[in-house]
Coordinates of C-alpha atoms and ligand atoms in Angstrom, one line a residue:
M1 CA 15.1 17.8 -26.5
P2 CA 17.1 14.1 -27.8
P3 CA 16.5 10.8 -26.0
V4 CA 18.6 10.8 -22.8
S5 CA 21.2 8.0 -23.4
P6 CA 21.3 4.6 -21.3
S7 CA 24.3 5.3 -18.5
V8 CA 24.3 5.3 -15.1
V9 CA 28.2 5.3 -14.5
I10 CA 28.0 8.6 -12.5
V11 CA 31.0 11.1 -13.6
D12 CA 32.6 11.6 -10.2
S13 CA 34.2 14.9 -10.3
T14 CA 35.1 15.3 -6.7
T15 CA 39.2 13.6 -6.2
N16 CA 40.3 12.0 -3.1
P17 CA 38.8 12.5 -0.6
S18 CA 35.5 13.0 -2.1
L19 CA 33.1 15.8 -0.8
T20 CA 31.3 13.5 0.6
E21 CA 34.6 12.1 2.6
Q22 CA 35.8 16.2 3.3
I23 CA 32.1 16.8 4.7
L24 CA 31.6 14.8 6.8
A25 CA 34.6 13.6 9.0
P26 CA 34.3 16.4 11.1
V27 CA 30.8 16.2 11.7
P28 CA 29.9 14.3 15.5
G29 CA 29.2 10.1 15.3
N30 CA 31.1 8.8 12.6
P31 CA 28.3 9.2 10.0
L32 CA 30.6 8.0 6.9
A33 CA 31.2 5.1 8.9
S34 CA 27.5 4.8 9.5
L35 CA 26.6 5.8 5.3
R36 CA 29.2 3.0 4.6
R37 CA 27.8 0.0 6.6
V38 CA 23.9 0.6 5.5
D39 CA 26.0 1.2 1.5
H40 CA 27.3 -2.0 1.9
L41 CA 23.7 -3.6 2.7
W42 CA 22.6 -1.9 -0.1
R43 CA 24.9 -3.2 -2.7
S44 CA 24.2 -6.8 -1.5
L45 CA 20.6 -5.9 -1.8
R46 CA 21.9 -5.1 -5.9
E47 CA 23.7 -8.1 -6.0
Q48 CA 21.7 -10.5 -4.4
T49 CA 24.3 -11.8 -2.1
R50 CA 22.3 -11.4 1.5
P51 CA 22.0 -14.7 3.2
I52 CA 18.5 -16.0 4.0
P53 CA 18.3 -16.8 7.5
A54 CA 16.8 -19.4 9.4
V55 CA 15.6 -17.6 12.3
V56 CA 11.6 -19.0 12.0
Q57 CA 10.7 -22.5 13.1
S58 CA 7.4 -24.8 13.7
H59 CA 7.2 -27.2 16.7
A60 CA 4.3 -29.8 16.8
L61 CA 4.2 -29.9 20.8
P62 CA 2.9 -27.1 22.9
L63 CA 4.1 -25.3 24.4
E64 CA 4.0 -25.8 28.6
T65 CA 3.6 -22.3 30.2
V66 CA 3.2 -18.7 27.9
E67 CA 4.2 -15.9 30.0
W68 CA 3.2 -13.5 27.8
D69 CA 0.2 -12.4 25.7
V70 CA 2.3 -10.6 23.0
V71 CA 6.3 -10.3 23.2
I72 CA 7.4 -7.3 20.4
C73 CA 11.0 -7.6 19.0
G74 CA 11.7 -4.5 17.9
G75 CA 11.7 -1.4 20.1
T76 CA 11.4 1.8 17.7
L77 CA 7.8 1.7 16.2
G78 CA 7.0 -1.0 18.4
I79 CA 7.3 1.0 21.4
L80 CA 4.1 2.3 19.6
V81 CA 2.4 -0.5 19.8
G82 CA 3.9 -2.0 23.2
A83 CA 2.5 0.7 25.0
T84 CA -1.1 0.7 23.6
L85 CA -1.8 -3.0 24.4
A86 CA 0.0 -3.0 27.5
Q87 CA -2.6 0.0 28.3
Q88 CA -5.5 -2.3 27.8
G89 CA -4.4 -4.6 29.5
W90 CA -2.1 -7.2 27.8
R91 CA 0.7 -8.4 28.8
V92 CA 3.8 -7.5 26.9
A93 CA 6.7 -7.9 27.0
L94 CA 9.5 -5.6 24.3
L95 CA 13.3 -7.0 22.9
E96 CA 15.2 -3.6 22.3
R97 CA 18.8 -4.9 20.4
G98 CA 20.3 -1.9 21.6
T99 CA 18.7 1.1 23.9
L100 CA 15.1 2.2 23.8
R101 CA 16.3 5.9 22.4
G102 CA 14.4 7.9 19.3
R103 CA 16.9 9.1 17.2
E104 CA 17.7 13.0 17.3
Q105 CA 16.3 14.0 13.5
E106 CA 12.3 15.3 13.8
W107 CA 9.8 13.4 12.2
N108 CA 7.9 14.9 9.6
I109 CA 4.4 14.7 9.9
S110 CA 0.6 16.4 9.9
R111 CA -0.3 18.0 12.5
R112 CA -4.1 15.9 12.6
E113 CA -2.6 12.4 12.7
L114 CA -0.5 13.7 15.9
Q115 CA -4.6 13.8 17.9
T116 CA -4.7 9.6 17.5
F117 CA -1.9 9.6 20.6
V118 CA -4.2 11.2 22.7
T119 CA -7.7 9.3 21.4
L120 CA -5.7 6.1 22.1
G121 CA -4.6 7.8 26.2
L122 CA -0.5 7.2 25.4
L123 CA -0.4 11.4 25.4
T124 CA -2.1 14.0 27.0
E125 CA -2.5 17.2 25.0
A126 CA 0.6 18.8 27.2
E127 CA 3.0 16.2 26.0
L128 CA 2.1 15.4 22.2
A129 CA 2.5 19.7 22.4
Q130 CA 5.8 18.9 24.2
A131 CA 6.6 15.9 21.3
I132 CA 6.0 18.7 18.8
A133 CA 9.6 20.0 18.1
T134 CA 8.9 22.5 15.2
T135 CA 6.4 23.5 13.1
Y136 CA 6.6 25.1 10.1
N137 CA 4.6 26.7 6.9
P138 CA 3.8 26.7 3.6
A139 CA 5.5 23.6 1.6
R140 CA 6.7 24.1 -1.9
I141 CA 6.1 21.7 -4.9
S142 CA 7.8 22.6 -7.7
F143 CA 8.8 20.6 -10.9
L144 CA 11.9 21.9 -13.4
G145 CA 9.5 23.8 -15.8
G146 CA 6.7 23.6 -14.4
T147 CA 4.3 26.3 -12.1
E148 CA 5.0 26.6 -8.6
V149 CA 1.7 25.0 -5.7
W150 CA 2.3 26.0 -2.3
V151 CA 0.4 23.3 0.4
K152 CA 0.0 24.7 4.3
D153 CA -0.3 22.1 6.6
V154 CA 0.8 19.3 4.8
L155 CA 3.7 17.4 6.6
N156 CA 5.2 20.3 8.6
I157 CA 4.9 19.1 11.9
G158 CA 8.5 17.6 13.2
V159 CA 8.1 15.5 16.3
D160 CA 10.9 14.4 18.8
P161 CA 11.1 11.3 18.5
V162 CA 13.7 11.1 22.1
Y163 CA 11.1 12.8 23.7
L164 CA 8.6 10.6 22.4
L165 CA 9.7 7.4 22.6
A166 CA 10.7 8.3 26.4
T167 CA 7.2 9.3 26.9
L168 CA 5.9 5.7 25.6
K169 CA 8.6 3.9 27.3
Q170 CA 7.6 5.3 30.7
K171 CA 3.7 4.9 29.9
F172 CA 4.5 1.6 28.5
L173 CA 6.6 0.4 32.4
A174 CA 3.9 2.0 34.6
A175 CA 1.0 0.1 32.4
G176 CA 3.1 -3.5 33.4
G177 CA 4.9 -4.0 30.3
E178 CA 8.1 -5.1 30.7
L179 CA 11.2 -4.2 28.3
F180 CA 13.7 -6.0 27.8
E181 CA 16.9 -3.6 26.3
H182 CA 20.1 -5.2 24.7
T183 CA 18.9 -7.9 24.0
P184 CA 18.7 -9.1 20.2
F185 CA 16.6 -11.3 18.9
Q186 CA 17.5 -14.3 17.5
S187 CA 15.5 -17.3 16.1
L188 CA 11.8 -17.9 16.7
M189 CA 9.5 -21.7 17.3
G190 CA 5.9 -21.6 16.7
H191 CA 4.0 -24.3 18.8
P192 CA 0.2 -24.8 18.4
N193 CA -0.4 -22.3 21.5
G194 CA 2.0 -19.4 21.3
V195 CA 5.1 -19.1 20.2
Q196 CA 9.0 -19.1 21.7
V197 CA 11.6 -16.1 21.2
Q198 CA 15.3 -16.7 21.8
A199 CA 16.9 -13.2 22.5
G200 CA 19.6 -12.6 24.7
D201 CA 20.0 -15.3 26.7
R202 CA 17.3 -16.6 27.5
P203 CA 13.7 -17.8 26.0
F204 CA 10.4 -15.6 26.3
T205 CA 6.6 -17.4 25.4
A206 CA 4.0 -15.3 23.9
R207 CA 0.9 -15.9 22.6
L208 CA 2.1 -13.3 19.7
A209 CA 5.2 -12.3 18.1
I210 CA 5.4 -8.7 17.2
D211 CA 7.3 -8.3 14.6
A212 CA 8.6 -4.6 14.3
M213 CA 12.6 -4.9 13.3
G214 CA 12.1 -2.4 10.3
H215 CA 12.8 -3.4 6.8
F216 CA 16.0 -5.7 6.8
S217 CA 13.8 -7.6 10.0
P218 CA 15.3 -11.2 9.7
I219 CA 11.8 -12.7 9.8
V220 CA 11.0 -10.3 6.9
Q221 CA 14.3 -11.7 5.3
Q222 CA 13.5 -14.8 5.8
A223 CA 9.8 -14.3 4.5
R224 CA 11.0 -13.0 1.3
Q225 CA 13.3 -15.8 0.6
G226 CA 16.2 -13.3 -0.7
R227 CA 13.6 -12.0 -3.4
S228 CA 14.9 -8.7 -5.0
P229 CA 13.1 -5.7 -4.1
D230 CA 10.8 -4.8 -7.0
A231 CA 11.6 -0.7 -6.3
V232 CA 14.4 1.4 -3.8
C233 CA 14.0 4.6 -2.2
L234 CA 17.7 5.4 -1.5
V235 CA 17.8 8.7 0.6
V236 CA 20.5 11.2 1.7
G237 CA 20.5 14.3 3.4
S238 CA 21.6 16.2 5.9
C239 CA 20.3 19.0 8.7
A240 CA 23.0 21.3 8.1
Q241 CA 22.6 25.7 9.7
G242 CA 24.1 28.7 7.6
F243 CA 21.3 28.6 5.4
P244 CA 20.4 31.6 3.4
A245 CA 16.3 31.4 4.4
N246 CA 14.6 28.6 6.4
S247 CA 10.3 29.1 7.2
T248 CA 9.2 27.9 4.4
G249 CA 10.0 23.9 2.7
D250 CA 9.5 21.5 -0.4
L251 CA 7.3 18.7 0.1
I252 CA 9.3 17.5 -3.4
A253 CA 10.9 19.3 -5.9
T254 CA 13.3 18.8 -8.6
F255 CA 15.2 21.8 -10.8
T256 CA 17.2 19.2 -12.7
P257 CA 16.9 16.9 -15.5
I258 CA 16.8 13.0 -15.8
Q259 CA 20.4 11.7 -14.6
H260 CA 22.8 8.7 -15.0
Q261 CA 18.9 7.1 -15.1
C262 CA 18.3 8.9 -12.4
Q263 CA 15.1 11.8 -11.3
Y264 CA 16.9 13.2 -8.2
F265 CA 13.6 14.8 -5.6
W266 CA 14.7 17.3 -3.8
E267 CA 12.7 17.9 0.4
A268 CA 13.6 20.9 2.3
F269 CA 12.2 22.5 5.4
P270 CA 13.1 23.8 8.9
A271 CA 14.4 21.9 11.8
R272 CA 14.9 22.7 15.7
D273 CA 18.6 22.6 14.6
G274 CA 18.7 23.8 11.3
R275 CA 17.7 23.0 8.1
T276 CA 17.1 19.0 6.3
T277 CA 17.1 18.8 2.7
Y278 CA 17.3 15.3 1.0
L279 CA 18.0 14.0 -1.9
F280 CA 15.5 10.9 -3.2
T281 CA 15.6 8.9 -5.8
Y282 CA 13.0 6.1 -6.9
V283 CA 15.3 3.2 -8.6
D284 CA 15.1 -0.8 -8.9
A285 CA 18.3 -3.1 -7.2
H286 CA 19.9 -3.4 -10.4
P287 CA 23.6 -3.8 -9.5
D288 CA 24.1 -0.8 -11.7
R289 CA 22.8 1.8 -9.8
P290 CA 24.7 4.4 -7.8
S291 CA 25.9 3.7 -3.8
L292 CA 24.7 6.1 -1.6
E293 CA 28.1 7.6 -1.3
T294 CA 28.1 8.3 -4.7
L295 CA 24.2 9.8 -3.7
F296 CA 25.8 11.6 -1.3
N297 CA 28.7 13.3 -3.3
E298 CA 25.7 14.6 -6.0
Y299 CA 23.9 15.9 -2.6
L300 CA 26.7 18.0 -1.9
R301 CA 27.3 19.3 -5.6
L302 CA 23.9 20.4 -5.9
L303 CA 22.7 21.6 -2.6
P304 CA 24.5 24.7 -3.3
T305 CA 22.4 24.9 -6.3
Y306 CA 19.1 23.7 -4.5
Q307 CA 19.5 25.8 -1.5
G308 CA 21.3 29.0 -2.5
V309 CA 24.7 28.4 -0.5
E310 CA 27.9 27.8 -1.0
L311 CA 28.9 24.3 0.9
A312 CA 31.1 26.5 3.1
Q313 CA 28.6 29.3 4.5
L314 CA 27.4 25.6 6.1
Q315 CA 27.7 24.0 9.5
F316 CA 26.3 19.7 9.3
Q317 CA 24.9 18.7 12.5
R318 CA 24.5 15.1 11.1
A319 CA 24.3 13.4 8.0
L320 CA 21.1 11.9 7.3
F321 CA 20.2 8.9 4.4
G322 CA 18.4 5.1 4.0
V323 CA 17.8 2.3 1.8
F324 CA 14.4 1.9 0.9
P325 CA 12.8 -1.1 -0.6
A326 CA 9.0 -1.8 -2.0
Y327 CA 7.9 -5.1 -2.5
R328 CA 5.2 -5.3 -4.9
Q329 CA 4.3 -8.3 -3.0
S330 CA 3.1 -6.5 0.1
P331 CA 2.2 -5.7 2.5
L332 CA 3.8 -9.2 3.5
R333 CA 1.9 -12.4 3.8
L334 CA 4.0 -14.8 6.6
E335 CA 3.5 -18.2 6.2
W336 CA 3.6 -18.7 9.4
D337 CA 0.8 -18.8 12.6
R338 CA 1.5 -16.5 15.9
I339 CA 3.4 -14.4 13.9
L340 CA 2.8 -10.4 12.9
P341 CA 4.8 -7.9 11.4
V342 CA 4.2 -3.7 11.8
G343 CA 6.4 -0.9 11.2
D344 CA 8.5 -1.1 8.4
S345 CA 8.5 -4.8 8.5
S346 CA 4.6 -5.1 7.5
G347 CA 5.5 -3.4 3.9
G348 CA 2.7 -1.8 4.8
Q349 CA 3.4 1.5 3.3
S350 CA 3.4 3.8 -0.1
P351 CA 6.3 2.7 -2.8
L352 CA 6.8 6.1 -2.9
S353 CA 6.8 7.5 1.0
F354 CA 9.9 6.9 3.0
G355 CA 7.3 8.1 5.9
G356 CA 7.0 4.8 7.7
F357 CA 6.7 7.0 11.0
G358 CA 3.5 8.5 9.5
A359 CA 2.2 5.0 8.1
M360 CA 2.6 3.7 11.4
V361 CA 0.9 6.4 13.2
R362 CA -2.0 6.4 10.7
H363 CA -2.4 2.8 11.1
L364 CA -2.1 2.2 15.1
Q365 CA -6.2 2.4 16.0
R366 CA -6.8 0.0 13.3
L367 CA -4.0 -2.4 14.2
T368 CA -3.6 -1.7 17.6
S369 CA -7.6 -2.7 18.6
G370 CA -7.5 -5.5 15.5
I371 CA -4.3 -7.3 17.5
Q372 CA -7.0 -6.3 21.1
D373 CA -10.4 -8.5 18.8
A374 CA -7.4 -11.2 17.2
L375 CA -6.3 -11.7 21.4
Q376 CA -9.2 -11.6 23.3
A377 CA -11.0 -13.7 20.5
D378 CA -7.8 -16.2 20.4
L379 CA -7.6 -15.6 16.2
L380 CA -3.4 -15.6 15.9
D381 CA -3.7 -17.8 12.8
R382 CA -1.5 -16.6 9.5
R383 CA -5.4 -16.2 8.1
A384 CA -7.0 -14.4 10.8
L385 CA -3.1 -12.0 11.3
A386 CA -3.2 -11.2 7.8
A387 CA -6.5 -10.2 7.9
L388 CA -4.4 -7.0 10.0
Q389 CA -2.7 -6.1 7.4
P390 CA -4.8 -6.4 4.4
Y391 CA -4.7 -5.6 0.6
Q392 CA -5.3 -2.2 0.1
P393 CA -6.2 -0.7 -3.8
N394 CA -5.1 3.0 -2.9
L395 CA -0.7 1.4 -1.5
S396 CA -0.8 -0.7 -4.9
V397 CA -2.1 2.1 -7.3
T398 CA 0.9 4.0 -6.5
W399 CA 3.1 1.6 -7.6
L400 CA 2.2 2.8 -11.1
F401 CA 2.8 6.4 -9.8
Q402 CA 6.2 5.0 -8.6
Q403 CA 7.5 3.3 -11.9
T404 CA 6.3 7.2 -13.4
M405 CA 9.3 8.4 -11.4
S406 CA 11.8 6.3 -12.0
V407 CA 13.9 5.7 -15.7
G408 CA 14.8 1.8 -15.9
I409 CA 18.9 0.6 -16.5
D410 CA 18.3 1.1 -20.0
Q411 CA 15.7 2.9 -20.5
Q412 CA 15.6 5.9 -23.2
T413 CA 13.5 8.9 -22.2
T414 CA 13.7 12.4 -22.7
P415 CA 15.5 14.1 -19.9
N416 CA 11.9 16.2 -18.8
Q417 CA 10.3 13.2 -19.2
I418 CA 8.9 13.3 -15.1
N419 CA 9.2 16.4 -14.7
D420 CA 6.9 17.2 -17.7
L421 CA 4.0 15.0 -16.2
L422 CA 4.7 15.9 -12.3
A423 CA 4.3 19.2 -13.0
G424 CA 0.8 19.3 -15.4
I425 CA 0.1 16.6 -12.8
F426 CA 0.3 18.8 -10.1
Q427 CA -1.0 22.0 -11.5
D428 CA -4.3 19.9 -12.7
M429 CA -4.3 18.5 -8.8
A430 CA -4.1 22.4 -7.4
G431 CA -6.7 23.4 -9.7
L432 CA -9.2 21.0 -8.3
G433 CA -8.3 22.7 -4.9
D434 CA -7.2 21.1 -1.6
P435 CA -9.4 18.1 -0.4
V436 CA -7.4 16.7 -4.2
L437 CA -4.2 17.9 -3.5
K438 CA -3.8 16.8 0.4
P439 CA -4.9 13.4 0.8
F440 CA -2.6 12.4 -1.9
L441 CA 0.4 15.0 -0.7
Q442 CA -0.1 12.7 3.1
D443 CA -0.2 9.2 0.9
V444 CA -3.4 9.0 1.5
V445 CA -5.6 8.1 -2.5
Q446 CA -9.1 8.6 -3.3
F447 CA -10.7 7.1 -6.2
P448 CA -13.1 10.2 -6.8
A449 CA -10.1 12.9 -5.9
L450 CA -7.7 9.8 -8.1
F451 CA -10.2 10.3 -11.3
Q452 CA -10.6 13.7 -11.5
T453 CA -7.0 14.1 -11.3
L454 CA -6.8 11.3 -14.0
A455 CA -9.3 13.3 -16.3
Q456 CA -7.8 16.5 -16.0
T457 CA -4.6 15.6 -16.8
A458 CA -6.2 13.8 -19.9
I459 CA -8.1 16.3 -20.6
R460 CA -5.2 18.8 -20.6
H461 CA -2.6 16.8 -21.0
P462 CA -2.9 14.0 -23.4
R463 CA 1.0 14.0 -24.7
L464 CA 2.2 13.0 -21.5
V465 CA -0.8 10.8 -20.2
L466 CA 0.3 8.8 -23.9
Q467 CA 4.1 9.5 -22.9
V468 CA 3.6 7.1 -20.2
I469 CA 1.9 4.1 -21.7
P470 CA 5.8 3.4 -22.9
Q471 CA 7.4 4.0 -20.0
V472 CA 5.8 2.1 -17.9
G473 CA 4.3 -1.0 -20.7
V474 CA 1.2 -2.5 -20.9
L475 CA 1.7 -5.1 -18.3
S476 CA 2.0 -2.8 -15.6
L477 CA -1.0 -0.8 -16.5
T478 CA -3.7 -3.2 -16.8
E479 CA -2.0 -4.3 -13.1
W480 CA -3.2 -0.9 -12.5
L481 CA -6.3 -1.2 -13.5
G482 CA -7.0 -3.8 -12.2
H483 CA -6.1 -2.3 -8.6
Y484 CA -7.5 1.0 -9.9
L485 CA -11.2 -0.6 -10.0
N486 CA -10.9 -2.3 -6.8
L487 CA -10.3 1.0 -5.5
A488 CA -13.4 2.4 -7.0
R489 CA -15.1 -0.8 -5.3
Y490 CA -13.8 -0.4 -1.8
A491 CA -15.0 3.5 -1.7
A492 CA -18.1 2.3 -3.1
L493 CA -18.7 -1.0 -0.8
Y494 CA -17.6 1.0 2.3
P495 CA -20.5 3.1 3.3
I496 CA -22.4 0.5 2.5
A497 CA -21.1 -2.3 4.6
Q498 CA -20.4 0.9 7.7
R499 CA -24.6 0.4 7.4
F500 CA -24.3 -3.2 7.5
L501 CA -22.1 -3.1 11.0
R502 CA -25.2 -2.3 13.2
S503 CA -26.7 -5.9 12.7
T504 CA -23.4 -8.0 13.6
Q505 CA -23.4 -7.4 17.5
A506 CA -25.2 -11.1 17.7
F507 CA -23.0 -12.6 14.7
P508 CA -20.2 -14.9 16.8
P509 CA -17.2 -13.1 17.8
Q510 CA -14.8 -14.9 14.9
M511 CA -17.6 -13.3 11.9
Q512 CA -17.3 -10.5 14.0
Y513 CA -13.4 -10.1 13.9
Y514 CA -13.4 -10.9 9.9
F515 CA -15.9 -8.0 9.6
R516 CA -14.2 -5.7 11.5
R517 CA -11.1 -5.9 9.6
W518 CA -12.8 -6.4 6.2
L519 CA -14.5 -2.9 7.3
D520 CA -11.4 -1.4 8.2
A521 CA -9.9 -3.4 4.4
L522 CA -12.9 -1.2 2.8
A523 CA -11.9 2.5 4.5
Y524 CA -7.9 2.6 4.8
G525 CA -8.1 0.9 1.1
S526 CA -9.9 3.4 0.2
G527 CA -8.9 7.1 1.8
Q528 CA -11.8 7.5 3.1
D529 CA -10.1 7.1 6.8
Y530 CA -8.9 10.4 6.7
E531 CA -11.8 13.1 6.9
H532 CA -10.4 16.7 5.4
E533 CA -10.8 19.5 7.5
G534 CA -10.4 21.9 5.2
Ligands
FAD1 C1 16.3 9.5 6.2 C2 15.0 9.0 6.9 C3 14.8 10.4 6.8 C4 13.2 10.1 8.0 N1 12.5 10.5 8.1 C5 11.2 10.4 8.4 C6 9.8 11.5 8.5 O1 10.6 12.8 8.6 N2 8.7 11.0 8.4 C7 8.2 9.6 9.0 O2 7.3 9.5 9.2 N3 9.0 8.6 9.0 C8 10.8 9.3 8.5 N4 11.5 7.9 8.3 C9 10.8 6.5 8.3 C10 11.3 6.2 9.9 O3 12.4 6.8 10.7 C11 10.9 5.1 9.8 O4 9.5 4.3 9.2 C12 10.7 4.5 11.4 O5 11.9 4.8 11.7 C13 10.6 2.9 10.9 O6 10.3 2.2 12.8 P1 10.8 0.4 12.8 O7 10.2 0.5 13.7 O8 9.8 -0.2 11.9 O9 12.0 -0.2 11.8 P2 13.6 0.9 12.4 O10 13.5 2.1 12.8 O11 14.0 0.1 11.7 O12 14.3 -0.3 13.7 C14 14.2 -1.2 14.1 C15 13.8 -1.6 15.5 O13 14.1 -3.3 16.2 C16 14.8 -3.1 16.6 N5 16.2 -3.8 16.3 C17 16.2 -4.8 14.8 N6 16.6 -5.2 14.8 C18 16.5 -6.4 16.0 C19 17.0 -7.8 16.4 N7 17.6 -8.8 16.2 N8 16.3 -7.9 18.0 C20 15.8 -6.7 19.4 N9 15.9 -5.6 18.3 C21 16.5 -4.9 16.7 C22 16.2 -2.4 15.8 O14 17.1 -1.8 17.3 C23 14.8 -0.5 15.7 O15 14.5 -0.1 17.4 C24 12.7 8.8 7.5 C25 13.3 7.4 8.1 C26 15.1 8.4 6.9 C27 16.4 7.0 7.1

């Protein structure tokens, strides 16, 4: 096939009103207005017109009194950390700008990850069963021109966020946590012995502030100083009724070549009140990238081909969309003491994923026991807190994968380059079996699995590998090689370090703290936190 000529103008064939306007107009909750609000934010990211907030400042004098151990700003995933810390006996205040309530749309996750809630004492087995709104099997991986791969038990559970957050809220309050709804964070003053957060119309003093205000947290924006994200995942979709078939899902699927300098990926799965379908694409923040509304038009244009259904047959329950910025400089290192970002604000998830709930649940035990250690040892300076969000080579290697799944705004590619590469790699992974395929699909990259996959692909599809080099560039490849070698190092070091742990009990608390964090970084950074269930 001839190379795709770089052109990013998506000719929106829809007339006035657009397909998006027509479809979203009758959907309750005015999703079109919300879509346009998020689009405004996306435009400001592309045009770099977002103002840089100055919400964090420092003060040399200590606070006279410190009321809480921890103040958490942002309730959605903040409540997961808040409920755990409150149950451990810490004095916790949770500030939420609105009402603490989960969204209607389920969060998809794998069953094994959910056990954390029971292990941490946050949910009983019965409550966990009630939190699970949907389960389906199997799920497909399919790329244009390739062979389909089917897997079971991967991201096939839909958790009900409304029930989950309401239950955790009860647990939090019962354990003595204090919830302040309609109390938006405004500013934070760091003192030598604590922080003073100004929120709503009152100050909150605490030893530690946790920023759980999401990707666009004002603290994160100040820390990032207006830097443009290195990559963005754009997601649009819906939950609708009326599909002819709704028992299986797609984890990732394509059926078109590269169009408008974007490879469109699709995802679909049964939901409690219909079928969820997403179109997502990996781009940079170039000003010429499409708006979310344009992408929504593309989604509606292609949905009938994807699912074999006419739009007129569907009853749309809700529209879904999001902009997920990712920075190579992740997890975010803050230059201030006593502030810890968690959840989306931390930038601690894979640039390939928009599964921030899953990422948080996977790290919840590590994170909350680390915060507990930090509070106990009073290690709340920036260095000690940075050890709680460590460098993880298995996440950093995924940057290259992200690059192979996206196209630069002026890049020349063959139309099926991404499809061919992914079809080849996933076919090889499937050949290597579930222990290789399943962790990868859940954002857990392990050295042995990656090594085997790369070796297989290099032998079986050398042409595809060679095509990647000009696509990603030598600089990115060199950088990637560093992370790959670190991944090997972490994988080898973890079992040795684990044996050494038994002899550290006599160490002073500070040394123990750093040793445990190092051990966690080795385990999670090499994907050894994941135990394959067979
Ligand atoms: C379309 C879509 C589909 C998704 N699907 C999945 C999925 O299937 N599985 C999965 O694991 N993840 C999924 N995610 C991702 C998941 O929803 C997020 O990772 C998760 O919501 C992140 O939570 P957070 O608390 O870190 O940030 P946010 O969700 O952004 O929440 C931030 C919280 O902070 C509050 N807040 C913000 N500013 C302030 C302020 N100034 N003062 C006080 N409070 C404030 C907000 O009200 C909110 O409660 C999806 C996301 C989208 C958009």
